[in-house]
XYZ file of C-alpha atoms in Angstrom:
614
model
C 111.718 74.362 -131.512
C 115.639 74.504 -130.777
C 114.648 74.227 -126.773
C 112.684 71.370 -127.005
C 115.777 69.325 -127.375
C 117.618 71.280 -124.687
C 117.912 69.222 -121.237
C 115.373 71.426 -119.144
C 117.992 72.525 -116.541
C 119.993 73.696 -119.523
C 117.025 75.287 -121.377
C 116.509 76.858 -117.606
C 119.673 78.166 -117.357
C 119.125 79.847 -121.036
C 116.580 81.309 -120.062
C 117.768 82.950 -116.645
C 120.649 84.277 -118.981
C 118.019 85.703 -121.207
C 116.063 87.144 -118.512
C 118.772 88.746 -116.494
C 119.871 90.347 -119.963
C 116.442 91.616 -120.620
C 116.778 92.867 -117.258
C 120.132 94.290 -117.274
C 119.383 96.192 -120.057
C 117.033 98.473 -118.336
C 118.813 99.450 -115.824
C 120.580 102.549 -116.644
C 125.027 102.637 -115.874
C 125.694 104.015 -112.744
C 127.023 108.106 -113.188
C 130.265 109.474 -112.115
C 128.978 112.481 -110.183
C 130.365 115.962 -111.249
C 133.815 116.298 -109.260
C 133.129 120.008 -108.307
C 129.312 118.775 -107.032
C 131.137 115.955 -105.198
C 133.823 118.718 -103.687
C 130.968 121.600 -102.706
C 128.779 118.473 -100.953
C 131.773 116.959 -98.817
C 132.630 120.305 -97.431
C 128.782 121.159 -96.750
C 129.152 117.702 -95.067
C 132.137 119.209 -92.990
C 130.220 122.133 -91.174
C 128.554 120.095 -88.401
C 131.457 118.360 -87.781
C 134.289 121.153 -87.733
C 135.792 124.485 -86.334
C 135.770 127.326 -88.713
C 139.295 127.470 -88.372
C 139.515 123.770 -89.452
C 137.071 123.835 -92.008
C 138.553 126.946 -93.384
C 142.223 124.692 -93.754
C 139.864 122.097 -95.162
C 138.410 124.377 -97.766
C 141.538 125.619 -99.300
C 142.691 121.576 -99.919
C 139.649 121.079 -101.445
C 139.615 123.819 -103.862
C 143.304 123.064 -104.437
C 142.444 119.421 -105.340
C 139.648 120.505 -108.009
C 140.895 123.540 -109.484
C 140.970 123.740 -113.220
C 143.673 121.519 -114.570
C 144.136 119.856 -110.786
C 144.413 116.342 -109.872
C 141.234 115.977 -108.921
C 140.400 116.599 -112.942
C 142.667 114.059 -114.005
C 141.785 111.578 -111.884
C 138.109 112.573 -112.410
C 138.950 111.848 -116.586
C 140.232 108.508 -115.366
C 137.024 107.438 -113.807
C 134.890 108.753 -116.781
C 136.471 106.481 -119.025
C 136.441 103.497 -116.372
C 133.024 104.242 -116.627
C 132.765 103.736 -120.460
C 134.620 100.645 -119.949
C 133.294 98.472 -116.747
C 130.387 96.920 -116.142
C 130.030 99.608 -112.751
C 132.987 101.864 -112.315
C 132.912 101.846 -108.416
C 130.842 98.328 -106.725
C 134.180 96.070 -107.743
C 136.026 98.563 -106.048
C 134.130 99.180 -103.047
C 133.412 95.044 -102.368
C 137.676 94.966 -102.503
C 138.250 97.829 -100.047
C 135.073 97.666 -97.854
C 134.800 94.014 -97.367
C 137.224 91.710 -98.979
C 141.043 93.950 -97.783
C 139.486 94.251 -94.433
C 140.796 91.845 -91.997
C 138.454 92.315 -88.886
C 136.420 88.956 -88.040
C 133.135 88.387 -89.794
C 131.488 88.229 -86.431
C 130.026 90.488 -85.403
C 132.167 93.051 -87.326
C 130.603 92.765 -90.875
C 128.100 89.625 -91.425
C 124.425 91.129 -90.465
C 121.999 89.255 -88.519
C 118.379 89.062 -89.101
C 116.652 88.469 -86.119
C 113.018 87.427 -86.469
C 109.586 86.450 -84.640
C 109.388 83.211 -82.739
C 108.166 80.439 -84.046
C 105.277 78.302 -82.200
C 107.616 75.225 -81.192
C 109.863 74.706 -78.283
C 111.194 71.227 -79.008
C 113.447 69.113 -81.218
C 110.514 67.933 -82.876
C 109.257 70.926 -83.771
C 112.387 72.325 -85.090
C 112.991 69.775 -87.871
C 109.303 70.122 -88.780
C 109.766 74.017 -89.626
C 113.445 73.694 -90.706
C 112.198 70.952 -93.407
C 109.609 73.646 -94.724
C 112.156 76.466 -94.514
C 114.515 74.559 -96.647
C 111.714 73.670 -99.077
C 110.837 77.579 -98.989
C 114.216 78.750 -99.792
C 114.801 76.115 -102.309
C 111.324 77.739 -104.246
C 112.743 81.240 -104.210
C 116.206 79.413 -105.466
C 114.022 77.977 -108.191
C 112.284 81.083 -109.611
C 115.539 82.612 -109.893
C 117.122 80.199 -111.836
C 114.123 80.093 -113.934
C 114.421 83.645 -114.883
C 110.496 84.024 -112.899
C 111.995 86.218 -110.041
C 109.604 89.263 -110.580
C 111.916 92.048 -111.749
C 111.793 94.740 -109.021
C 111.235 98.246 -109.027
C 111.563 101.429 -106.741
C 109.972 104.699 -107.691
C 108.750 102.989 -110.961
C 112.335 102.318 -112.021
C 113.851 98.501 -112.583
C 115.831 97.872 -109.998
C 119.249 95.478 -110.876
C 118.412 91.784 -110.463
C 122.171 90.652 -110.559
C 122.654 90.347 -106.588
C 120.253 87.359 -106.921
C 121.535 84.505 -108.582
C 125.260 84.860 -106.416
C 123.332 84.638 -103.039
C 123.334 80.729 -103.849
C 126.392 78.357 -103.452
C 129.142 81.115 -102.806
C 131.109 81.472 -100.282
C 134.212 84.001 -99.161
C 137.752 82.368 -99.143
C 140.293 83.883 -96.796
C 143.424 84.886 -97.773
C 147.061 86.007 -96.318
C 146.359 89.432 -97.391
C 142.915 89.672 -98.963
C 140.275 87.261 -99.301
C 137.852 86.675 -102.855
C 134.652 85.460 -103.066
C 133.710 82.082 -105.028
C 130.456 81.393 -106.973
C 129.536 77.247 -107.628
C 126.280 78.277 -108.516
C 127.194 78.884 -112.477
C 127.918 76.027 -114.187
C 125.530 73.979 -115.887
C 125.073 71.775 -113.225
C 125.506 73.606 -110.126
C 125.844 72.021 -106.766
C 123.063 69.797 -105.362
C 123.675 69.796 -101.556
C 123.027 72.447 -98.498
C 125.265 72.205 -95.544
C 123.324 71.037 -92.233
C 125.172 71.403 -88.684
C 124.688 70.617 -85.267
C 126.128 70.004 -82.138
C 129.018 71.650 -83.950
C 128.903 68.619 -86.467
C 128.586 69.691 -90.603
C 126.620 67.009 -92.647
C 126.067 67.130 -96.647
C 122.578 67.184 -97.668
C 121.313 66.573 -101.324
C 118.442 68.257 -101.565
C 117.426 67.353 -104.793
C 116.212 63.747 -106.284
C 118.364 62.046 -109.082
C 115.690 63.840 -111.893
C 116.278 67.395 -110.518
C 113.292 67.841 -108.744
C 113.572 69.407 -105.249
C 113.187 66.787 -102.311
C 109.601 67.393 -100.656
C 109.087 68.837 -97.241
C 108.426 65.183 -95.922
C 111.858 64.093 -97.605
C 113.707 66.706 -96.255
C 112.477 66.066 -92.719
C 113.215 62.533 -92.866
C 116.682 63.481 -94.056
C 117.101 65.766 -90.877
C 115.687 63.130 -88.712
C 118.542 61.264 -89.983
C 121.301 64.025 -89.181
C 120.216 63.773 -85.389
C 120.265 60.215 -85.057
C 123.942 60.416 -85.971
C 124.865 64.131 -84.525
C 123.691 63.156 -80.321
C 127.118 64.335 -78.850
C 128.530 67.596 -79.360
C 131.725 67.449 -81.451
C 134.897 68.151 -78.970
C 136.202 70.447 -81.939
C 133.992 73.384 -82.951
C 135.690 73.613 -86.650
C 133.252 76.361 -86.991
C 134.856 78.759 -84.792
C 137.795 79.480 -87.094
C 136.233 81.196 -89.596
C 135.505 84.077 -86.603
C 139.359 84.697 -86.928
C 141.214 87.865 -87.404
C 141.289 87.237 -91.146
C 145.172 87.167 -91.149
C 145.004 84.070 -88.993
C 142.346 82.440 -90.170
C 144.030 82.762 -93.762
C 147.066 81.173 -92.662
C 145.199 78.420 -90.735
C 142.970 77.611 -93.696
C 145.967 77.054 -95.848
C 147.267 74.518 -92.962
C 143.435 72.810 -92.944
C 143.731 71.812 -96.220
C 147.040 70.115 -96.273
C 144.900 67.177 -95.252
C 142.966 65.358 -97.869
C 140.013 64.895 -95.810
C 139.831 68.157 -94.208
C 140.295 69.618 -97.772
C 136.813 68.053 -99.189
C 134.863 68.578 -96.394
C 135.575 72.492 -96.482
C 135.086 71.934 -100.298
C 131.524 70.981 -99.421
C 130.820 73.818 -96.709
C 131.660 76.627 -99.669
C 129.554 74.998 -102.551
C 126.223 74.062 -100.822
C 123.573 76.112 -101.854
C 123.279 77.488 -98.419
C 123.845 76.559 -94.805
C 121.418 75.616 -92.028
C 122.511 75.652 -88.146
C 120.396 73.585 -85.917
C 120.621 75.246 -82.610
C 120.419 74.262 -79.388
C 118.613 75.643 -76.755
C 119.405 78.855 -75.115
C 118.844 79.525 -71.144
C 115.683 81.423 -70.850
C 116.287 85.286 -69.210
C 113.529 87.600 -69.010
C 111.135 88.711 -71.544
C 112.524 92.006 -71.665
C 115.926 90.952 -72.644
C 114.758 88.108 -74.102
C 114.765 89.644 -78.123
C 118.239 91.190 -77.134
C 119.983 87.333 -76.685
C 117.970 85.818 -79.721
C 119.594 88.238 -81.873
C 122.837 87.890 -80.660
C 122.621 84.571 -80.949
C 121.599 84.814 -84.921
C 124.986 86.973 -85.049
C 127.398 84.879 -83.210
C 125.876 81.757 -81.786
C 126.110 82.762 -78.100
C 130.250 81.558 -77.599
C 131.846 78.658 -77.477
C 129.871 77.017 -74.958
C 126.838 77.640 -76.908
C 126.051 77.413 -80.675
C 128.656 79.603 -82.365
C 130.090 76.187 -83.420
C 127.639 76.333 -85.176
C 128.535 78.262 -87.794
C 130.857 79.101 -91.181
C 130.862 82.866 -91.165
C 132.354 82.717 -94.798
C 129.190 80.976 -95.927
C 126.884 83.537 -98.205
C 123.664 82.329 -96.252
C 123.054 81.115 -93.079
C 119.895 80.333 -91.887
C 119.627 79.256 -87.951
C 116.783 77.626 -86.607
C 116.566 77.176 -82.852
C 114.924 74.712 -80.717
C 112.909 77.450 -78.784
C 111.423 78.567 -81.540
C 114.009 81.546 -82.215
C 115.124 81.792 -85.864
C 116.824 84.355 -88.253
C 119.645 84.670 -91.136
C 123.116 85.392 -91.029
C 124.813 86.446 -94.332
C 128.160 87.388 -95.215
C 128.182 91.464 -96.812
C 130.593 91.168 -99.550
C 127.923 89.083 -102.014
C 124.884 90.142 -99.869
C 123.057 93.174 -99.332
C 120.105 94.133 -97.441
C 116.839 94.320 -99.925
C 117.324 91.010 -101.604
C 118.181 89.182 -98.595
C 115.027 90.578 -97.487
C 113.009 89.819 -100.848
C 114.200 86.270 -100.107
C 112.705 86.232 -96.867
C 109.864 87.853 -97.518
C 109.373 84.782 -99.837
C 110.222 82.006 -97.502
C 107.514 83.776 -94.834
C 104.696 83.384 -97.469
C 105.826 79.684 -98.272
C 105.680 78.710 -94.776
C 102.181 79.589 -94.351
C 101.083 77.324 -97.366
C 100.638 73.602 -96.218
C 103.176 70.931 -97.684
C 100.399 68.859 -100.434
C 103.261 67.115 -102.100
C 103.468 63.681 -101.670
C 107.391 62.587 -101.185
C 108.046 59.605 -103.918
C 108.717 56.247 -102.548
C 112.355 56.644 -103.496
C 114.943 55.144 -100.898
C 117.211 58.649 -100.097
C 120.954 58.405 -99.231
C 122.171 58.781 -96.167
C 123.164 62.815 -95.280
C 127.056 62.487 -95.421
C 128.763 63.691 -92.486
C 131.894 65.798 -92.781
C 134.983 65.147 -91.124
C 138.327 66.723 -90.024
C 141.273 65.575 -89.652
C 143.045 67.658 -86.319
C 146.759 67.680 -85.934
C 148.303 69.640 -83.294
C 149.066 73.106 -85.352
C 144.692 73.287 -86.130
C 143.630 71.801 -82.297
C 146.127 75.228 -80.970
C 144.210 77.441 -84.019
C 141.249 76.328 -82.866
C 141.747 76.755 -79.164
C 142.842 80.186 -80.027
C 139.715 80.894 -81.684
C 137.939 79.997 -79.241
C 139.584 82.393 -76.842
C 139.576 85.057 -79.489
C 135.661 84.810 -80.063
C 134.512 84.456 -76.279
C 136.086 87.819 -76.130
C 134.867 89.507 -79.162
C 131.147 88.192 -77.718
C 132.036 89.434 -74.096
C 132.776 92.962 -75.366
C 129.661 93.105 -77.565
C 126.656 94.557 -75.707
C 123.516 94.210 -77.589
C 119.857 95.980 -76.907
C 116.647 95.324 -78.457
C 113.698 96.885 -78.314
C 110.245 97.723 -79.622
C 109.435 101.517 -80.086
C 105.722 100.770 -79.686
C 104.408 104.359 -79.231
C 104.092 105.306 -82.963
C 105.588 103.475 -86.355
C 106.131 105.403 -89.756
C 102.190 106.134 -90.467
C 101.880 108.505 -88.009
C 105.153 110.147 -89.132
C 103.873 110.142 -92.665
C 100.603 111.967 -91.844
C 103.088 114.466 -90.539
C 103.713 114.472 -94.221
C 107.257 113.519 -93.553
C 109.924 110.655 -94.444
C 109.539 108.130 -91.296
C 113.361 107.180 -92.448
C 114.512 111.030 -92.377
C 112.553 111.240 -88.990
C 114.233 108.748 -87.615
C 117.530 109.896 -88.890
C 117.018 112.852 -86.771
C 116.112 111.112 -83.791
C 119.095 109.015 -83.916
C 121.436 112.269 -83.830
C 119.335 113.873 -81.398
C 119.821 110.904 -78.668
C 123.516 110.579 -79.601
C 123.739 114.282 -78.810
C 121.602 113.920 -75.455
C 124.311 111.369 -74.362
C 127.574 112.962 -75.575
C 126.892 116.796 -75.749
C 127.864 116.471 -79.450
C 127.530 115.173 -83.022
C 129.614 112.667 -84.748
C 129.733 111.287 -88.197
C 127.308 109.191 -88.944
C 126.052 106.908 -92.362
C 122.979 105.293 -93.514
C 122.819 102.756 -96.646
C 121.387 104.069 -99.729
C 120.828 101.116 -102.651
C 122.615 102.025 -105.658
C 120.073 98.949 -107.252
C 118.505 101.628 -109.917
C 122.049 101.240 -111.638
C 123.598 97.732 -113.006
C 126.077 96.297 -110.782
C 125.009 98.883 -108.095
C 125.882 98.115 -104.463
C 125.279 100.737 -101.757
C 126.722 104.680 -101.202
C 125.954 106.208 -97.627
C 123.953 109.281 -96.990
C 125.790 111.145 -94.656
C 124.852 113.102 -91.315
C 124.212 115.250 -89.485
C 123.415 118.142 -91.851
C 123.338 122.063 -90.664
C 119.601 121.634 -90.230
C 120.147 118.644 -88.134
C 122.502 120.600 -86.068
C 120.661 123.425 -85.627
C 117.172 121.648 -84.731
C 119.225 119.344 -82.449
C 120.889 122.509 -80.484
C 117.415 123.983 -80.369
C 115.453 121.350 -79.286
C 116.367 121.306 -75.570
C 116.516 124.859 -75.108
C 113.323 126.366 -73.912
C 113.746 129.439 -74.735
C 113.086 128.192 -78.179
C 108.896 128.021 -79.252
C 107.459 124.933 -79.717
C 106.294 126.603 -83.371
C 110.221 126.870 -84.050
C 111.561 123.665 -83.137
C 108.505 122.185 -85.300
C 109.722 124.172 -87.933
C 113.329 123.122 -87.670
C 112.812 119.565 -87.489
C 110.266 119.561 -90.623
C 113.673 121.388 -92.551
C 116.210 118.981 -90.398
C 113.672 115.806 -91.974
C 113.566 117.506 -95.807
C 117.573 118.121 -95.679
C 117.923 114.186 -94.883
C 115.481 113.457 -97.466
C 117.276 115.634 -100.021
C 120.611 113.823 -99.303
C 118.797 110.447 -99.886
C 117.262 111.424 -102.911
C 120.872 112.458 -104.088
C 122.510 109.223 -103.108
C 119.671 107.352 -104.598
C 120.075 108.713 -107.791
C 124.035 107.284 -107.750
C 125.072 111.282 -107.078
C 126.288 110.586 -103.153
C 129.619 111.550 -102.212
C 131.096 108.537 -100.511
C 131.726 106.399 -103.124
C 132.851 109.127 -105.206
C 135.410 109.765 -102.931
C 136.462 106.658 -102.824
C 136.889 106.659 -106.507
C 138.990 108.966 -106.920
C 141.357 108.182 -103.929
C 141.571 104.246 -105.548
C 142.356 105.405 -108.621
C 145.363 107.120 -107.898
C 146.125 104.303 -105.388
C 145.778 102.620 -108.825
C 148.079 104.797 -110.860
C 150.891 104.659 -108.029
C 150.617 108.254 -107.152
C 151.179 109.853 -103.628
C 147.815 109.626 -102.417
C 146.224 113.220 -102.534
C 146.445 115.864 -99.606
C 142.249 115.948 -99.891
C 142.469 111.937 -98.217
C 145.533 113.076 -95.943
C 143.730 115.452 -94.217
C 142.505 115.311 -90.527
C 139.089 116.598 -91.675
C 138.631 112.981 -93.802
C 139.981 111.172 -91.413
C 137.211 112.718 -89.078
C 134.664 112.335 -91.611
C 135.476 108.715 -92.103
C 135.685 107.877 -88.659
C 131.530 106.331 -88.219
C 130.749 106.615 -84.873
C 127.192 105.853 -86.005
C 126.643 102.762 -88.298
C 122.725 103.120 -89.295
C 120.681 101.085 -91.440
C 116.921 100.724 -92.291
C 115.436 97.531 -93.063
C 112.181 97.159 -93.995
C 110.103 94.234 -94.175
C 106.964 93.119 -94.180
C 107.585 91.391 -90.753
C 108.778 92.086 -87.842
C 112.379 91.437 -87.574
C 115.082 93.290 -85.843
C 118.628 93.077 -87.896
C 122.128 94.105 -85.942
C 125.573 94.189 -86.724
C 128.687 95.429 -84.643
C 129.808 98.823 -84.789
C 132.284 100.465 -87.705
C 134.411 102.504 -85.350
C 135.537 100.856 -81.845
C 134.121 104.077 -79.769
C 131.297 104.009 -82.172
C 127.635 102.581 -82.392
C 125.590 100.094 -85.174
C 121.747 101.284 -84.864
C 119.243 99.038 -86.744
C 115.594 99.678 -87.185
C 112.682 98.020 -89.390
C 109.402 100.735 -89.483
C 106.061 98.941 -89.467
C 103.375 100.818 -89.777
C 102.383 101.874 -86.019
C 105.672 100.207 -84.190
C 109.625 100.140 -84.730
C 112.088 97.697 -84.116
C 115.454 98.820 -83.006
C 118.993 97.125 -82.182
C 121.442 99.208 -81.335
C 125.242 98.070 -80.112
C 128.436 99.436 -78.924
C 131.847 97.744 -77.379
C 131.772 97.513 -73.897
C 135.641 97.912 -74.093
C 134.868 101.851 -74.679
C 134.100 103.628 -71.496
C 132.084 106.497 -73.335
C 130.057 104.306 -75.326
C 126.625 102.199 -73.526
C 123.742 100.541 -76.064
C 121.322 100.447 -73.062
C 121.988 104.019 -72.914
C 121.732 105.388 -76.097
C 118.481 102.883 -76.776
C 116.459 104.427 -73.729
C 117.795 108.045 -74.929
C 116.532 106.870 -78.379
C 113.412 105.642 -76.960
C 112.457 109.086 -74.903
C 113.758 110.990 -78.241
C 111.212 109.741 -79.776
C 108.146 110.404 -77.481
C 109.709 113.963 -76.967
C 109.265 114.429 -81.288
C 106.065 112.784 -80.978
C 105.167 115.301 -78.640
C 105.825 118.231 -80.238
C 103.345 117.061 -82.632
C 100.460 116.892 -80.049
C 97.767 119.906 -79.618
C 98.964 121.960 -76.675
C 95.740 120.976 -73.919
């Protein structure tokens, strides 16, 4: 009776709260893994990677650092009790160090890219028509979870945490002189109303919702973006855009010039509290098919350079979703509120909307105009900006990107191997980084730490002694075919155990971590375990892996962690596998195109080994 007199957004917003407690309360803390468990895994970790002599120097540090009444115990105690006392003892920390202390540019270096199928249009026309539904489709998933009607999630027939899903909407990150922080609009009782339209390098204000709450209709939308490119026909001279690919140092300092100005000041206002951000593209040159997947998802990363559409863009923004003229479209998002699975539980959602036809009739209700946004550029933000520019054209130039489609097999035939197709792939990845540089390196996949509240990600580490030791046997033909069957099946179950353990919150990365933070945090010399060369080694990513599954298929990329390193991507459907993989062409050992085709022919040669000997 007591919600009947409740405004309905305000009875909606109860009973999100509600929900997310109902939902939050079945989801289990997430552990602080045993510290001698943690110690015996990271040196077991160490064996691929080091000389006995090495690992032997290693081995006494570590068992120095968690002897009985060490510092590893005390700082171990510490983290128990943070434990007791936090809502997660580790995610706050991580989003700090991994995302919002590091001052590399969102491009390329952090925000992911979602790359995914064309579209049937290859006009202007056509682009408003399925931007107006995507908006529409977005704005639906936006509804159920405000609504509390998101359908709680589970993995393995546990709840997964819900909390990642309300923050993907009107946030943004904020940068700062030293570290930037993440803002969230999307709380208060009446959160903001408006998404953030650009083209031609041009931002525009769009309401997206009618004066009684209800969500504009597909029809009202497109009108609305009709509207935006009567007024947006000329590229703007000034790609404001651009600066928020800066170093984060700089763009910090020139985002405290920015908003000096009045003007400039509400516009950016705008940009961080819309709901989300759509980037009309322009048209792309056409190359051929081949490479033609390779440029779309570059430009979903970066926009192409300054010549092209990364105007386009405010890499701060939470969401991003780009829709090209040619029919190319995808989602940027920026990692420190995002992660993979929702993102991809959102656009899993905005796929099925789009194939429903638009029934609702739009209400004879005159709309306001979409507001443009504009800056005000003094001489100190034209030289920023022309420095950005620069910066960015380079930072694109030294990118190389390659896409392809591993159409030869997908994970079912890998699973009627009765094997993990994401372990099997693991292994494939290590063997083709071996085949092109005669060794292993470190390398880390995400694990979701989702089966614990507040849980983010840990990384599942490789390559494991079974990797190693299939990987060294593989080429060698004096090994049997029966034997290098046999060591891949234990080089696939080794992976799998190590996901299973990270999985269950008892990885060893973010453990680590932990414990090096918190005596960061109690002002202590930081411990000879995190001054070794061994962690620095172990640290050092030279492959950045990640697995994203949906029930499409898109291809996701993202640059590289370590500048001599690689970022490989793949999505498994069920008989094909999408695959980015890049690398800096600034490093003369590195190549993408490379390591792709020695990824490709990796793949046929474990394929193979599977097939009956004629």
């Amino acid at each position: 009776m007591i919600l009947e007199r409740i405004p309905p957004r305000i009875c909606s917003l109860f009973m999100h709260r509600a929900v997310l407690r109902q939902a939050h309360s079945s989801v289990p803390p997430q552990p602080v893994p045993p510290l001698l468990q943690t110690l015996q895994r990271y040196l077991t970790a160490l064996e691929p990677l080091l000389p006995p002599d090495e690992l032997q120097h290693t081995r006494k540090i570590v068992q120095k650092f968690g002897c009985p009444g060490g510092l590893g115990e005390k700082l171990q105690r510490e983290l128990i009790k943070r434990a007791k006392h936090s809502h997660n003892w580790i995610s706050d920390w991580w989003v700090q160090w991994a995302y919002l202390e590091c001052r590399q540019p969102l491009a390329v270096h952090s925000n992911p890219a979602i790359s995914l199928p064309n579209r049937d249009f290859t006009d202007w026309r056509g682009q408003l028509v399925f931007a107006s539904k995507l908006i529409a489709g977005v704005l639906d998933f936006k509804a159920q979870v405000d609504s509390g009607k998101l359908a709680l999630e589970y993995m393995r027939g546990q709840p997964l945490c819900m909390e990642l899903f309300p923050q993907l909407f009107s946030s943004c990150r904020i940068p700062g002189p030293k570290h930037d922080h993440v803002v969230h609009y999307g709380r208060p009782r009446r959160g903001p109303a408006h998404i953030t339209v650009v083209r031609n390098y041009q931002f525009f204000q769009l309401d997206v919702y009618n004066s009684d709450g209800t969500p504009l209709t597909e029809s009202q939308i497109h009108a609305q973006l009709l509207r935006i490119r009567s007024q947006s026909w000329k590229t703007d001279k000034q790609p404001m855009g651009i600066l928020t690919s800066e170093h984060r140092h700089t763009w910090g300092q020139a985002y405290t010039r920015l908003l000096r100005d009045k003007i400039n000041k509400e516009s950016v206002r705008l940009i961080e509290k819309s709901i989300f951000t759509l980037c009309l593209d322009s048209p792309v040159m056409r190359i051929s098919d081949e490479k033609y997947s390779s440029r779309m998802a570059a430009q979903i990363l970066h926009g192409g350079g300054t010549f092209s559409n990364s105007g386009n863009r405010w890499f701060d923004k939470t969401l991003q979703f780009v829709v090209g003229e040619d029919g190319s479209w995808g989602l940027l998002y920026e990692h420190a509120t995002a992660e993979g699975p929702p993102i991809s539980t959102l656009l899993d959602h905005v796929l099925e909307y789009c194939k429903k036809p638009d029934r609702v009739r739009a209400p004879l209700i005159p709309l306001p105009m979409p507001k443009k946004l504009y800056f005000y550029i003094n001489s100190e933000i034209k030289w920023d900006l022309e420095m950005a520019k620069q910066n960015l054209d380079i930072l694109i130039n030294d990118l190389d990107i390659k896409c392809f489609n591993f159409q030869h097999f997908g994970k079912e035939f890998v699973k009627q191997l009765k094997l993990s197709p994401n372990s099997f792939i693991q292994v494939a990845i290590q063997l083709a980084y071996y085949r092109v540089h005669s060794e292993v390196c470190a390398a880390c996949d995400i694990a979701s730490l989702r089966m614990f509240r507040g849980g983010r990600t840990d990384y599942i580490r490789s390559p494991t002694n079974q990797m190693l030791s299939f990987i060294r046997a593989f080429d060698d033909d004096a090994v049997s075919r029966e034997a290098k069957v046999q060591l891949l099946r234990e080089a696939v179950d080794a992976y799998s155990i190590l996901t299973e353990q990270s999985l269950m919150g008892q990885g060893i990365d973010r453990h680590l971590l932990g414990l090096k933070l918190q005596a960061i945090e109690e002002g202590l010399s930081l411990p000879r375990i995190f001054m070794d060369t061994a962690y620095g080694l172990a640290t050092h990513w030279k492959l950045r892996t990640g697995q994203v599954p949906t029930n499409t298929d898109s291809v996701m990329c993202f640059g590289p962690l370590a500048p001599d390193g690689y970022a490989v991507c793949y999505n498994p459907q069920q008989d094909h596998v999408h695959f980015s993989v890049t690398a800096f062409n600034c490093c003369e050992e590195t190549n993408a195109e490379k390591l792709a085709l020695t990824l490709e022919r990796s793949l046929r040669d474990l394929q193979e080994l599977f097939q009956p000997t004629v």
